JSON list of C-alpha atoms in Angstrom, two decimals:
[
{"chain": "A", "resi": 1, "resn": "MET", "atom": "CA", "xyz": [15.83, 14.97, -0.89]},
{"chain": "A", "resi": 2, "resn": "THR", "atom": "CA", "xyz": [14.74, 17.93, 1.41]},
{"chain": "A", "resi": 3, "resn": "GLY", "atom": "CA", "xyz": [10.96, 18.43, 0.88]},
{"chain": "A", "resi": 4, "resn": "LEU", "atom": "CA", "xyz": [8.03, 16.46, 1.30]},
{"chain": "A", "resi": 5, "resn": "PRO", "atom": "CA", "xyz": [7.23, 15.92, -2.34]},
{"chain": "A", "resi": 6, "resn": "ASP", "atom": "CA", "xyz": [10.89, 14.49, -2.66]},
{"chain": "A", "resi": 7, "resn": "LEU", "atom": "CA", "xyz": [10.45, 12.28, 0.05]},
{"chain": "A", "resi": 8, "resn": "TRP", "atom": "CA", "xyz": [6.95, 10.88, -1.23]},
{"chain": "A", "resi": 9, "resn": "THR", "atom": "CA", "xyz": [8.58, 10.31, -4.61]},
{"chain": "A", "resi": 10, "resn": "ALA", "atom": "CA", "xyz": [11.52, 8.57, -3.26]},
{"chain": "A", "resi": 11, "resn": "ALA", "atom": "CA", "xyz": [9.38, 6.26, -1.15]},
{"chain": "A", "resi": 12, "resn": "TRP", "atom": "CA", "xyz": [7.21, 5.07, -4.12]},
{"chain": "A", "resi": 13, "resn": "ASP", "atom": "CA", "xyz": [10.03, 4.94, -6.40]},
{"chain": "A", "resi": 14, "resn": "ARG", "atom": "CA", "xyz": [11.72, 2.32, -3.90]},
{"chain": "A", "resi": 15, "resn": "PHE", "atom": "CA", "xyz": [8.49, 0.20, -3.87]},
{"chain": "A", "resi": 16, "resn": "GLY", "atom": "CA", "xyz": [8.55, 0.06, -7.64]},
{"chain": "A", "resi": 17, "resn": "ALA", "atom": "CA", "xyz": [12.26, 0.06, -8.31]},
{"chain": "A", "resi": 18, "resn": "ASP", "atom": "CA", "xyz": [13.59, -2.37, -10.79]},
{"chain": "A", "resi": 19, "resn": "GLY", "atom": "CA", "xyz": [16.40, -4.67, -9.15]},
{"chain": "A", "resi": 20, "resn": "ALA", "atom": "CA", "xyz": [15.33, -3.53, -5.62]},
{"chain": "A", "resi": 21, "resn": "ASP", "atom": "CA", "xyz": [15.03, -6.23, -3.11]},
{"chain": "A", "resi": 22, "resn": "PRO", "atom": "CA", "xyz": [11.42, -7.11, -3.43]},
{"chain": "A", "resi": 23, "resn": "ILE", "atom": "CA", "xyz": [10.90, -8.92, 0.04]},
{"chain": "A", "resi": 24, "resn": "ALA", "atom": "CA", "xyz": [8.83, -7.04, 2.36]},
{"chain": "A", "resi": 25, "resn": "THR", "atom": "CA", "xyz": [7.38, -7.75, 5.79]},
{"chain": "A", "resi": 26, "resn": "PHE", "atom": "CA", "xyz": [3.37, -8.07, 5.64]},
{"chain": "A", "resi": 27, "resn": "GLY", "atom": "CA", "xyz": [1.34, -7.77, 8.65]},
{"chain": "A", "resi": 28, "resn": "THR", "atom": "CA", "xyz": [-1.96, -8.65, 9.61]},
{"chain": "A", "resi": 29, "resn": "TRP", "atom": "CA", "xyz": [-3.96, -9.28, 13.02]},
{"chain": "A", "resi": 30, "resn": "GLY", "atom": "CA", "xyz": [-4.59, -12.87, 14.01]},
{"chain": "A", "resi": 31, "resn": "ALA", "atom": "CA", "xyz": [-6.08, -14.51, 16.92]},
{"chain": "A", "resi": 32, "resn": "GLU", "atom": "CA", "xyz": [-2.94, -14.36, 18.81]},
{"chain": "A", "resi": 33, "resn": "GLY", "atom": "CA", "xyz": [-2.26, -10.87, 17.95]},
{"chain": "A", "resi": 34, "resn": "PRO", "atom": "CA", "xyz": [0.11, -9.20, 15.26]},
{"chain": "A", "resi": 35, "resn": "GLN", "atom": "CA", "xyz": [1.27, -11.78, 12.57]},
{"chain": "A", "resi": 36, "resn": "MET", "atom": "CA", "xyz": [4.20, -10.97, 10.48]},
{"chain": "A", "resi": 37, "resn": "ARG", "atom": "CA", "xyz": [5.76, -12.64, 7.41]},
{"chain": "A", "resi": 38, "resn": "SER", "atom": "CA", "xyz": [8.08, -12.23, 4.59]},
{"chain": "A", "resi": 39, "resn": "VAL", "atom": "CA", "xyz": [6.32, -11.68, 1.25]},
{"chain": "A", "resi": 40, "resn": "VAL", "atom": "CA", "xyz": [7.55, -10.76, -2.29]},
{"chain": "A", "resi": 41, "resn": "LEU", "atom": "CA", "xyz": [6.26, -7.34, -3.32]},
{"chain": "A", "resi": 42, "resn": "ARG", "atom": "CA", "xyz": [4.54, -7.95, -6.79]},
{"chain": "A", "resi": 43, "resn": "GLY", "atom": "CA", "xyz": [3.41, -4.34, -7.57]},
{"chain": "A", "resi": 44, "resn": "ALA", "atom": "CA", "xyz": [3.00, -0.74, -6.51]},
{"chain": "A", "resi": 45, "resn": "ASP", "atom": "CA", "xyz": [0.79, 1.79, -7.91]},
{"chain": "A", "resi": 46, "resn": "ARG", "atom": "CA", "xyz": [1.79, 5.33, -6.90]},
{"chain": "A", "resi": 47, "resn": "ALA", "atom": "CA", "xyz": [-1.31, 6.84, -8.51]},
{"chain": "A", "resi": 48, "resn": "ALA", "atom": "CA", "xyz": [-3.80, 4.34, -6.97]},
{"chain": "A", "resi": 49, "resn": "GLY", "atom": "CA", "xyz": [-1.82, 4.26, -3.57]},
{"chain": "A", "resi": 50, "resn": "THR", "atom": "CA", "xyz": [-1.80, 0.37, -3.74]},
{"chain": "A", "resi": 51, "resn": "LEU", "atom": "CA", "xyz": [0.74, -2.34, -3.08]},
{"chain": "A", "resi": 52, "resn": "THR", "atom": "CA", "xyz": [0.40, -5.89, -4.32]},
{"chain": "A", "resi": 53, "resn": "VAL", "atom": "CA", "xyz": [1.40, -9.13, -3.00]},
{"chain": "A", "resi": 54, "resn": "TYR", "atom": "CA", "xyz": [0.37, -12.82, -3.86]},
{"chain": "A", "resi": 55, "resn": "ALA", "atom": "CA", "xyz": [-0.61, -15.51, -1.32]},
{"chain": "A", "resi": 56, "resn": "ASP", "atom": "CA", "xyz": [-2.03, -18.98, -1.07]},
{"chain": "A", "resi": 57, "resn": "LEU", "atom": "CA", "xyz": [-5.71, -18.62, -0.96]},
{"chain": "A", "resi": 58, "resn": "PHE", "atom": "CA", "xyz": [-5.86, -21.16, 2.00]},
{"chain": "A", "resi": 59, "resn": "SER", "atom": "CA", "xyz": [-3.09, -19.61, 3.97]},
{"chain": "A", "resi": 60, "resn": "THR", "atom": "CA", "xyz": [-3.58, -18.25, 7.43]},
{"chain": "A", "resi": 61, "resn": "LYS", "atom": "CA", "xyz": [-3.00, -14.61, 6.22]},
{"chain": "A", "resi": 62, "resn": "ILE", "atom": "CA", "xyz": [-6.06, -14.77, 4.02]},
{"chain": "A", "resi": 63, "resn": "ALA", "atom": "CA", "xyz": [-8.08, -16.12, 6.77]},
{"chain": "A", "resi": 64, "resn": "GLU", "atom": "CA", "xyz": [-6.76, -13.19, 8.83]},
{"chain": "A", "resi": 65, "resn": "LEU", "atom": "CA", "xyz": [-7.65, -10.60, 6.26]},
{"chain": "A", "resi": 66, "resn": "ARG", "atom": "CA", "xyz": [-11.21, -11.91, 5.85]},
{"chain": "A", "resi": 67, "resn": "ALA", "atom": "CA", "xyz": [-11.73, -11.47, 9.74]},
{"chain": "A", "resi": 68, "resn": "ASP", "atom": "CA", "xyz": [-9.92, -8.10, 9.71]},
{"chain": "A", "resi": 69, "resn": "PRO", "atom": "CA", "xyz": [-8.73, -6.49, 6.66]},
{"chain": "A", "resi": 70, "resn": "ARG", "atom": "CA", "xyz": [-6.46, -3.99, 8.27]},
{"chain": "A", "resi": 71, "resn": "ALA", "atom": "CA", "xyz": [-2.87, -4.75, 7.06]},
{"chain": "A", "resi": 72, "resn": "GLY", "atom": "CA", "xyz": [0.65, -3.31, 6.72]},
{"chain": "A", "resi": 73, "resn": "LEU", "atom": "CA", "xyz": [3.66, -3.54, 4.68]},
{"chain": "A", "resi": 74, "resn": "HIS", "atom": "CA", "xyz": [7.27, -2.72, 5.62]},
{"chain": "A", "resi": 75, "resn": "LEU", "atom": "CA", "xyz": [10.16, -2.41, 3.40]},
{"chain": "A", "resi": 76, "resn": "TRP", "atom": "CA", "xyz": [13.88, -1.35, 4.38]},
{"chain": "A", "resi": 77, "resn": "ASP", "atom": "CA", "xyz": [15.98, -0.12, 1.51]},
{"chain": "A", "resi": 78, "resn": "PRO", "atom": "CA", "xyz": [19.65, -0.14, 2.77]},
{"chain": "A", "resi": 79, "resn": "GLN", "atom": "CA", "xyz": [21.17, 1.54, -0.23]},
{"chain": "A", "resi": 80, "resn": "ALA", "atom": "CA", "xyz": [18.75, 4.51, 0.16]},
{"chain": "A", "resi": 81, "resn": "ARG", "atom": "CA", "xyz": [18.53, 4.11, 3.89]},
{"chain": "A", "resi": 82, "resn": "LEU", "atom": "CA", "xyz": [14.75, 4.34, 3.67]},
{"chain": "A", "resi": 83, "resn": "HIS", "atom": "CA", "xyz": [12.41, 2.69, 6.13]},
{"chain": "A", "resi": 84, "resn": "LEU", "atom": "CA", "xyz": [8.94, 2.47, 4.46]},
{"chain": "A", "resi": 85, "resn": "ARG", "atom": "CA", "xyz": [5.82, 1.57, 6.51]},
{"chain": "A", "resi": 86, "resn": "ALA", "atom": "CA", "xyz": [2.49, 1.37, 4.56]},
{"chain": "A", "resi": 87, "resn": "THR", "atom": "CA", "xyz": [-0.75, 0.59, 6.33]},
{"chain": "A", "resi": 88, "resn": "GLY", "atom": "CA", "xyz": [-4.33, 0.38, 5.17]},
{"chain": "A", "resi": 89, "resn": "ILE", "atom": "CA", "xyz": [-7.21, -1.94, 4.08]},
{"chain": "A", "resi": 90, "resn": "ALA", "atom": "CA", "xyz": [-6.41, -5.04, 2.14]},
{"chain": "A", "resi": 91, "resn": "THR", "atom": "CA", "xyz": [-8.64, -6.70, -0.38]},
{"chain": "A", "resi": 92, "resn": "VAL", "atom": "CA", "xyz": [-8.30, -10.40, -1.49]},
{"chain": "A", "resi": 93, "resn": "GLU", "atom": "CA", "xyz": [-9.05, -11.55, -5.10]},
{"chain": "A", "resi": 94, "resn": "SER", "atom": "CA", "xyz": [-8.99, -15.01, -6.59]},
{"chain": "A", "resi": 95, "resn": "GLY", "atom": "CA", "xyz": [-10.61, -16.96, -9.43]},
{"chain": "A", "resi": 96, "resn": "PRO", "atom": "CA", "xyz": [-10.78, -16.62, -13.16]},
{"chain": "A", "resi": 97, "resn": "ALA", "atom": "CA", "xyz": [-9.96, -12.80, -13.08]},
{"chain": "A", "resi": 98, "resn": "LEU", "atom": "CA", "xyz": [-6.58, -13.68, -12.25]},
{"chain": "A", "resi": 99, "resn": "GLY", "atom": "CA", "xyz": [-5.85, -16.07, -15.10]},
{"chain": "A", "resi": 100, "resn": "ALA", "atom": "CA", "xyz": [-3.43, -13.80, -16.95]},
{"chain": "A", "resi": 101, "resn": "VAL", "atom": "CA", "xyz": [-1.58, -13.24, -13.80]},
{"chain": "A", "resi": 102, "resn": "TRP", "atom": "CA", "xyz": [-1.06, -16.70, -13.00]},
{"chain": "A", "resi": 103, "resn": "ASP", "atom": "CA", "xyz": [0.01, -17.55, -16.65]},
{"chain": "A", "resi": 104, "resn": "SER", "atom": "CA", "xyz": [2.78, -14.93, -16.28]},
{"chain": "A", "resi": 105, "resn": "LEU", "atom": "CA", "xyz": [4.28, -16.59, -13.30]},
{"chain": "A", "resi": 106, "resn": "SER", "atom": "CA", "xyz": [7.13, -19.14, -13.71]},
{"chain": "A", "resi": 107, "resn": "PRO", "atom": "CA", "xyz": [6.53, -22.93, -12.94]},
{"chain": "A", "resi": 108, "resn": "PHE", "atom": "CA", "xyz": [8.50, -22.60, -9.66]},
{"chain": "A", "resi": 109, "resn": "GLU", "atom": "CA", "xyz": [6.42, -19.47, -8.66]},
{"chain": "A", "resi": 110, "resn": "GLN", "atom": "CA", "xyz": [3.20, -21.26, -9.51]},
{"chain": "A", "resi": 111, "resn": "SER", "atom": "CA", "xyz": [4.43, -24.14, -7.17]},
{"chain": "A", "resi": 112, "resn": "GLN", "atom": "CA", "xyz": [4.17, -21.85, -4.20]},
{"chain": "A", "resi": 113, "resn": "TYR", "atom": "CA", "xyz": [0.36, -22.02, -4.34]},
{"chain": "A", "resi": 114, "resn": "GLY", "atom": "CA", "xyz": [-1.54, -25.21, -3.63]},
{"chain": "A", "resi": 115, "resn": "MET", "atom": "CA", "xyz": [0.44, -26.71, -0.62]},
{"chain": "A", "resi": 116, "resn": "THR", "atom": "CA", "xyz": [-1.20, -29.74, 0.78]},
{"chain": "A", "resi": 117, "resn": "PRO", "atom": "CA", "xyz": [-1.99, -29.34, 3.84]},
{"chain": "A", "resi": 118, "resn": "PRO", "atom": "CA", "xyz": [-2.27, -25.49, 3.29]},
{"chain": "A", "resi": 119, "resn": "PRO", "atom": "CA", "xyz": [0.45, -23.27, 4.59]},
{"chain": "A", "resi": 120, "resn": "GLY", "atom": "CA", "xyz": [0.60, -22.91, 8.50]},
{"chain": "A", "resi": 121, "resn": "ARG", "atom": "CA", "xyz": [-1.08, -26.28, 9.21]},
{"chain": "A", "resi": 122, "resn": "VAL", "atom": "CA", "xyz": [0.40, -28.62, 11.68]},
{"chain": "A", "resi": 123, "resn": "ILE", "atom": "CA", "xyz": [2.45, -31.58, 10.07]},
{"chain": "A", "resi": 124, "resn": "ASP", "atom": "CA", "xyz": [4.14, -34.67, 11.45]},
{"chain": "A", "resi": 125, "resn": "GLY", "atom": "CA", "xyz": [7.50, -34.09, 10.16]},
{"chain": "A", "resi": 126, "resn": "PRO", "atom": "CA", "xyz": [9.63, -31.18, 8.36]},
{"chain": "A", "resi": 127, "resn": "THR", "atom": "CA", "xyz": [8.90, -32.61, 4.86]},
{"chain": "A", "resi": 128, "resn": "ASP", "atom": "CA", "xyz": [5.28, -33.99, 5.33]},
{"chain": "A", "resi": 129, "resn": "TYR", "atom": "CA", "xyz": [3.63, -31.82, 2.91]},
{"chain": "A", "resi": 130, "resn": "HIS", "atom": "CA", "xyz": [3.12, -31.87, -0.87]},
{"chain": "A", "resi": 131, "resn": "ARG", "atom": "CA", "xyz": [3.84, -28.78, -3.23]},
{"chain": "A", "resi": 132, "resn": "SER", "atom": "CA", "xyz": [1.84, -28.61, -6.45]},
{"chain": "A", "resi": 133, "resn": "SER", "atom": "CA", "xyz": [0.71, -25.72, -8.68]},
{"chain": "A", "resi": 134, "resn": "ALA", "atom": "CA", "xyz": [-3.08, -24.99, -8.19]},
{"chain": "A", "resi": 135, "resn": "PHE", "atom": "CA", "xyz": [-4.59, -21.83, -9.69]},
{"chain": "A", "resi": 136, "resn": "GLU", "atom": "CA", "xyz": [-7.36, -22.51, -7.37]},
{"chain": "A", "resi": 137, "resn": "ALA", "atom": "CA", "xyz": [-5.22, -21.56, -4.47]},
{"chain": "A", "resi": 138, "resn": "PHE", "atom": "CA", "xyz": [-3.67, -18.46, -6.05]},
{"chain": "A", "resi": 139, "resn": "ALA", "atom": "CA", "xyz": [-5.00, -15.18, -4.51]},
{"chain": "A", "resi": 140, "resn": "ARG", "atom": "CA", "xyz": [-3.72, -11.34, -5.07]},
{"chain": "A", "resi": 141, "resn": "ILE", "atom": "CA", "xyz": [-3.69, -9.11, -2.09]},
{"chain": "A", "resi": 142, "resn": "THR", "atom": "CA", "xyz": [-3.88, -5.49, -2.74]},
{"chain": "A", "resi": 143, "resn": "LEU", "atom": "CA", "xyz": [-3.09, -3.28, 0.12]},
{"chain": "A", "resi": 144, "resn": "ASN", "atom": "CA", "xyz": [-5.16, 0.16, -0.24]},
{"chain": "A", "resi": 145, "resn": "VAL", "atom": "CA", "xyz": [-2.52, 2.33, 1.50]},
{"chain": "A", "resi": 146, "resn": "ALA", "atom": "CA", "xyz": [-4.13, 4.75, 4.00]},
{"chain": "A", "resi": 147, "resn": "VAL", "atom": "CA", "xyz": [-0.77, 5.94, 5.71]},
{"chain": "A", "resi": 148, "resn": "LEU", "atom": "CA", "xyz": [2.72, 5.89, 4.41]},
{"chain": "A", "resi": 149, "resn": "ASP", "atom": "CA", "xyz": [5.31, 6.47, 7.12]},
{"chain": "A", "resi": 150, "resn": "VAL", "atom": "CA", "xyz": [8.73, 7.16, 5.68]},
{"chain": "A", "resi": 151, "resn": "VAL", "atom": "CA", "xyz": [11.96, 7.52, 7.51]},
{"chain": "A", "resi": 152, "resn": "ARG", "atom": "CA", "xyz": [15.27, 8.29, 5.97]},
{"chain": "A", "resi": 153, "resn": "LEU", "atom": "CA", "xyz": [18.26, 7.31, 8.13]},
{"chain": "A", "resi": 154, "resn": "ALA", "atom": "CA", "xyz": [21.14, 9.54, 7.06]},
{"chain": "A", "resi": 155, "resn": "ARG", "atom": "CA", "xyz": [22.62, 12.84, 8.32]},
{"chain": "A", "resi": 156, "resn": "PRO", "atom": "CA", "xyz": [20.17, 14.36, 9.10]},
{"chain": "A", "resi": 157, "resn": "ASP", "atom": "CA", "xyz": [17.63, 11.69, 9.83]},
{"chain": "A", "resi": 158, "resn": "ILE", "atom": "CA", "xyz": [14.11, 12.66, 8.72]},
{"chain": "A", "resi": 159, "resn": "ARG", "atom": "CA", "xyz": [10.73, 11.36, 8.87]},
{"chain": "A", "resi": 160, "resn": "ALA", "atom": "CA", "xyz": [7.36, 12.20, 7.31]},
{"chain": "A", "resi": 161, "resn": "VAL", "atom": "CA", "xyz": [3.81, 10.71, 7.30]},
{"chain": "A", "resi": 162, "resn": "PHE", "atom": "CA", "xyz": [1.66, 10.98, 4.35]},
{"chain": "A", "resi": 163, "resn": "GLN", "atom": "CA", "xyz": [-2.11, 10.24, 4.50]},
{"chain": "A", "resi": 164, "resn": "ARG", "atom": "CA", "xyz": [-4.48, 9.42, 1.75]},
{"chain": "A", "resi": 165, "resn": "GLY", "atom": "CA", "xyz": [-7.23, 11.46, 3.51]},
{"chain": "A", "resi": 166, "resn": "ASP", "atom": "CA", "xyz": [-5.24, 14.81, 3.16]},
{"chain": "A", "resi": 167, "resn": "GLY", "atom": "CA", "xyz": [-4.30, 14.01, -0.58]},
{"chain": "A", "resi": 168, "resn": "TRP", "atom": "CA", "xyz": [-0.76, 12.73, 0.45]},
{"chain": "A", "resi": 169, "resn": "ALA", "atom": "CA", "xyz": [0.28, 16.20, 1.45]},
{"chain": "A", "resi": 170, "resn": "GLY", "atom": "CA", "xyz": [2.51, 14.79, 4.16]},
{"chain": "A", "resi": 171, "resn": "GLU", "atom": "CA", "xyz": [3.74, 16.30, 7.53]},
{"chain": "A", "resi": 172, "resn": "TRP", "atom": "CA", "xyz": [7.10, 16.30, 9.11]},
{"chain": "A", "resi": 173, "resn": "ARG", "atom": "CA", "xyz": [7.53, 14.03, 12.16]},
{"chain": "A", "resi": 174, "resn": "ALA", "atom": "CA", "xyz": [10.39, 13.44, 14.75]},
{"chain": "A", "resi": 175, "resn": "PRO", "atom": "CA", "xyz": [12.51, 10.46, 13.52]}
]
């Protein structure tokens, strides 16, 4: 992998790799500054330049995105030694249009949406919450990637930044 197109391809291959660790870090901007949390990367569309995660509609991250849709997603692939940082504008979808997506989730996955009280709220004790499957609480977040910063930590270390605005042509940066 020596050219910009190769690095671009390697990055998007990692986002969508079967068997890859789908846990990524998702960042929003909240009242107290940057807010980071681990999420499961549910989809990557190279042609559209989008990344998809799911969330509880009543979680803090959804409120933060409604106030400021700028967001980021970070993924580290230790095998490929790739650090991927995508930033852009996130959109939130919920409701009947997501019925087929909801139906494709396992019962355990569905139980992650519909927490009472909603995620992030203060509770009296560590287990003072109730988990139930609630389609009404299911949301899909799509990050429309504007900038993709890719660092490969190998000999030699290389870094490139790809921007939607220039057709993803990319430019080399110092790692």
